Coordinates of C-alpha atoms in Angstrom, one line a residue:
Chain A
G1 CA 7.1 -15.9 2.1
A2 CA 4.8 -14.0 4.0
G3 CA 2.8 -11.1 2.3
V4 CA 1.3 -7.9 3.3
S5 CA -0.8 -8.3 6.2
Q6 CA -3.5 -6.0 7.7
T7 CA -5.2 -6.0 11.1
P8 CA -8.1 -6.1 11.9
S9 CA -9.7 -7.4 8.8
N10 CA -13.1 -5.8 9.9
K11 CA -13.6 -2.7 12.3
V12 CA -16.9 -1.4 13.3
T13 CA -17.0 1.8 15.2
E14 CA -19.4 4.8 16.0
K15 CA -19.3 8.1 14.6
G16 CA -16.6 10.3 16.6
K17 CA -14.7 7.3 17.8
Y18 CA -10.9 7.1 17.0
V19 CA -9.4 3.9 15.1
E20 CA -6.0 2.7 14.4
L21 CA -5.4 0.4 11.4
R22 CA -2.4 -1.8 11.2
C23 CA 0.0 -2.8 8.1
D24 CA 2.7 -5.3 8.2
P25 CA 4.7 -5.0 5.0
I26 CA 6.8 -7.6 3.4
S27 CA 10.0 -7.7 4.9
G28 CA 12.8 -5.6 3.3
H29 CA 10.2 -3.6 1.4
T30 CA 11.1 0.3 1.9
A31 CA 8.2 1.6 0.2
L32 CA 4.7 1.5 1.9
Y33 CA 1.4 2.8 0.8
W34 CA -2.1 3.4 2.3
Y35 CA -5.2 3.4 -0.2
R36 CA -8.8 3.7 0.7
Q37 CA -11.4 1.9 -1.8
S38 CA -15.1 2.7 -1.7
L39 CA -17.5 0.2 -3.0
G40 CA -17.5 0.0 -6.8
Q41 CA -14.5 2.4 -7.1
G42 CA -10.7 1.8 -7.6
P43 CA -8.4 2.4 -4.8
E44 CA -7.8 6.0 -3.8
F45 CA -4.1 6.8 -2.9
L46 CA -3.8 8.4 0.7
I47 CA -0.2 8.3 1.8
Y48 CA 3.4 6.9 0.7
F49 CA 6.3 6.2 3.1
Q50 CA 9.9 5.7 2.1
G51 CA 11.4 4.1 5.1
T52 CA 10.4 5.9 8.2
G53 CA 9.3 9.2 6.6
A54 CA 6.2 10.0 4.7
A55 CA 7.4 11.1 1.4
D56 CA 3.9 12.1 0.1
D57 CA 0.8 12.7 2.3
S58 CA -1.0 14.4 -0.5
G59 CA -4.0 11.9 -0.6
L60 CA -4.9 12.1 3.2
P61 CA -8.4 13.6 3.1
N62 CA -8.1 15.9 6.0
D63 CA -6.3 16.4 9.3
R64 CA -8.3 13.7 11.0
F65 CA -6.2 11.1 9.1
F66 CA -2.5 10.4 10.3
A67 CA -0.1 7.7 9.5
V68 CA 3.3 6.5 11.1
R69 CA 5.9 4.1 10.3
P70 CA 8.5 4.7 13.2
E71 CA 10.9 1.9 12.5
G72 CA 10.5 1.7 8.8
S73 CA 8.6 -1.5 8.8
V74 CA 5.0 -1.6 10.5
S75 CA 2.7 1.4 9.8
T76 CA -0.6 2.3 11.6
L77 CA -3.2 4.7 9.9
K78 CA -4.9 6.7 12.4
I79 CA -8.4 8.1 11.9
Q80 CA -9.8 10.6 14.6
R81 CA -13.2 11.7 15.2
T82 CA -14.5 9.0 12.5
E83 CA -17.4 10.1 10.4
R84 CA -20.0 7.8 8.5
G85 CA -18.1 9.1 5.1
D86 CA -14.9 7.1 6.3
S87 CA -16.5 3.9 5.9
A88 CA -14.5 2.2 3.2
V89 CA -11.7 -0.6 2.6
Y90 CA -8.6 0.6 3.6
L91 CA -5.6 -0.9 1.8
C92 CA -2.2 -1.4 2.3
A93 CA 0.8 -2.1 -0.1
S94 CA 4.5 -2.3 0.0
S95 CA 7.2 -2.6 -2.5
R96 CA 11.0 -3.2 -2.6
T97 CA 11.5 0.4 -4.4
S98 CA 9.0 3.0 -5.1
Q99 CA 9.5 1.9 -9.0
E100 CA 8.7 -1.7 -8.5
T101 CA 5.5 -3.7 -8.3
Q102 CA 3.2 -3.0 -5.1
Y103 CA 2.1 -6.0 -3.3
F104 CA -1.1 -5.4 -1.4
G105 CA -2.6 -6.8 1.7
P106 CA -6.0 -7.9 2.1
G107 CA -7.4 -4.5 3.4
T108 CA -9.3 -3.5 6.6
R109 CA -13.3 -3.1 6.1
L110 CA -14.1 0.1 8.3
L111 CA -17.6 0.7 8.9
V112 CA -18.5 3.8 10.7
L113 CA -22.2 3.6 12.2
Chain B
K1 CA -5.1 15.3 -15.4
Q2 CA -4.8 11.5 -16.0
E3 CA -8.0 9.7 -15.9
V4 CA -8.8 5.8 -16.3
T5 CA -11.8 4.3 -17.5
Q6 CA -12.9 0.7 -17.6
I7 CA -15.8 -0.3 -19.4
P8 CA -18.2 -2.3 -18.9
A9 CA -18.5 -2.3 -15.2
A10 CA -19.6 -5.9 -15.0
L11 CA -19.5 -8.7 -17.6
S12 CA -21.0 -12.3 -17.4
V13 CA -19.9 -14.9 -19.8
P14 CA -20.2 -18.6 -20.0
E15 CA -17.4 -21.0 -19.2
G16 CA -14.8 -21.5 -21.9
E17 CA -15.3 -18.3 -23.7
N18 CA -12.4 -16.0 -24.7
L19 CA -12.9 -12.3 -23.4
V20 CA -11.5 -9.0 -23.5
L21 CA -11.6 -6.4 -20.6
N22 CA -10.9 -2.8 -21.7
C23 CA -9.1 0.0 -20.1
S24 CA -8.7 3.6 -21.4
F25 CA -6.7 6.6 -20.3
T26 CA -6.7 10.1 -21.3
D27 CA -3.0 10.9 -21.2
S28 CA -0.8 8.7 -23.5
A29 CA 2.4 9.9 -21.6
I30 CA 2.6 7.0 -19.2
Y31 CA 5.4 5.0 -17.7
N32 CA 3.6 1.8 -17.3
L33 CA 0.3 0.0 -16.9
Q34 CA -0.7 -2.6 -14.6
W35 CA -3.7 -5.3 -14.6
F36 CA -4.6 -6.3 -11.1
R37 CA -7.2 -8.8 -9.9
Q38 CA -9.3 -8.4 -6.8
D39 CA -11.2 -11.1 -5.1
P40 CA -13.9 -10.4 -2.3
G41 CA -12.4 -10.0 1.0
K42 CA -8.6 -10.3 -0.3
G43 CA -6.1 -7.9 -1.6
L44 CA -5.1 -6.7 -4.9
T45 CA -3.0 -9.2 -7.1
S46 CA -0.8 -7.9 -9.9
L47 CA -1.6 -9.9 -13.1
L48 CA 0.7 -8.2 -15.6
L49 CA 2.8 -5.0 -15.9
I50 CA 3.4 -3.5 -19.4
Q51 CA 6.2 -1.0 -19.7
S52 CA 5.4 2.1 -22.0
S53 CA 8.1 0.7 -24.7
Q54 CA 6.3 -2.5 -24.6
R55 CA 3.2 -3.5 -26.7
E56 CA 2.0 -6.4 -24.8
Q57 CA 2.8 -9.1 -22.0
T58 CA 1.7 -12.6 -21.4
S59 CA 1.3 -14.9 -18.4
G60 CA -0.4 -18.2 -19.1
R61 CA -3.9 -17.5 -20.5
L62 CA -3.7 -13.9 -20.0
N63 CA -2.4 -11.4 -22.4
A64 CA -2.4 -7.5 -22.0
S65 CA -2.0 -5.3 -24.7
L66 CA -0.9 -1.5 -24.7
D67 CA -1.6 1.2 -27.4
K68 CA -0.3 4.4 -25.9
S69 CA -1.1 6.4 -28.7
S70 CA -4.8 5.7 -28.5
G71 CA -4.8 5.5 -24.8
R72 CA -6.0 1.8 -24.5
S73 CA -5.2 -1.3 -23.0
T74 CA -6.9 -4.6 -23.1
L75 CA -6.7 -7.7 -20.9
Y76 CA -7.5 -10.9 -23.0
I77 CA -8.4 -14.0 -21.0
A78 CA -8.5 -17.2 -23.0
A79 CA -10.7 -20.3 -22.4
S80 CA -12.3 -18.7 -19.3
Q81 CA -12.8 -20.6 -16.0
P82 CA -15.1 -20.0 -12.9
G83 CA -12.0 -19.4 -10.9
D84 CA -11.4 -16.4 -13.4
S85 CA -14.4 -14.7 -11.7
A86 CA -13.1 -11.3 -9.9
T87 CA -13.0 -7.7 -10.2
Y88 CA -10.2 -6.9 -12.7
L89 CA -8.6 -3.3 -12.2
C90 CA -6.2 -1.4 -14.3
A91 CA -3.8 1.2 -13.0
V92 CA -1.6 3.7 -15.0
N93 CA 1.7 4.8 -13.6
P94 CA 2.3 8.5 -15.1
D95 CA 5.7 8.8 -14.8
S96 CA 7.9 6.3 -12.8
N97 CA 7.0 7.3 -9.3
Y98 CA 4.7 5.5 -7.0
Q99 CA 1.4 7.1 -7.8
L100 CA -0.9 4.7 -9.5
I101 CA -4.0 6.0 -11.2
W102 CA -6.8 3.5 -11.1
G103 CA -9.8 2.4 -13.1
A104 CA -12.9 1.7 -11.3
G105 CA -12.6 -2.1 -12.3
T106 CA -14.6 -4.7 -14.3
K107 CA -16.4 -7.2 -12.3
L108 CA -16.4 -10.6 -14.1
I109 CA -18.5 -13.4 -13.6
I110 CA -17.8 -16.6 -15.4
K111 CA -20.8 -18.9 -15.5
P112 CA -20.1 -22.7 -15.1

């Protein structure tokens, strides 16, 4: 079956712009996660959704970052007033329940110039 | 605070060799530990998951061990192949919830 997909695969933007990153989880997976990975580092947790609600957004670095999952499936990570330090690979993962294996998408590579 | 360390950061070995990747964690109270593989431009693929009550898990040429008391896990790869070249990350699940604590990974290169 289809895995987790993320679009776009690459995004180049200018400092100060707004970007949206999309994640399509595996069908039927109620849990969805966003991570950020900088070069040479492991993923850093950003936010976890259970269904439509953000069960834990403690990893979001500041209020420029926001994520939604309005119908409990597709999720969008939104970054306002982008900064060069936001450049990273943004990974999305989903799992059937929060205690089961997380399946990762290929990531969106964001470059802020 | 749980911290996960992977050493070395990079490893290069000739094809056919057996090798061991290391992962250490500071707090032995874990729920499970996972090994992932990451290929350039691709997502993370779960290789093996070891529950806290288990000592090892095997899948094909891969064997992962867990020693909670010493805060260590190893990933053993037998008869390495060039296709095994990737970055290998370990992640600790502290307490049965969703939050994984990640190591920085070991970049493995298998030379033909």
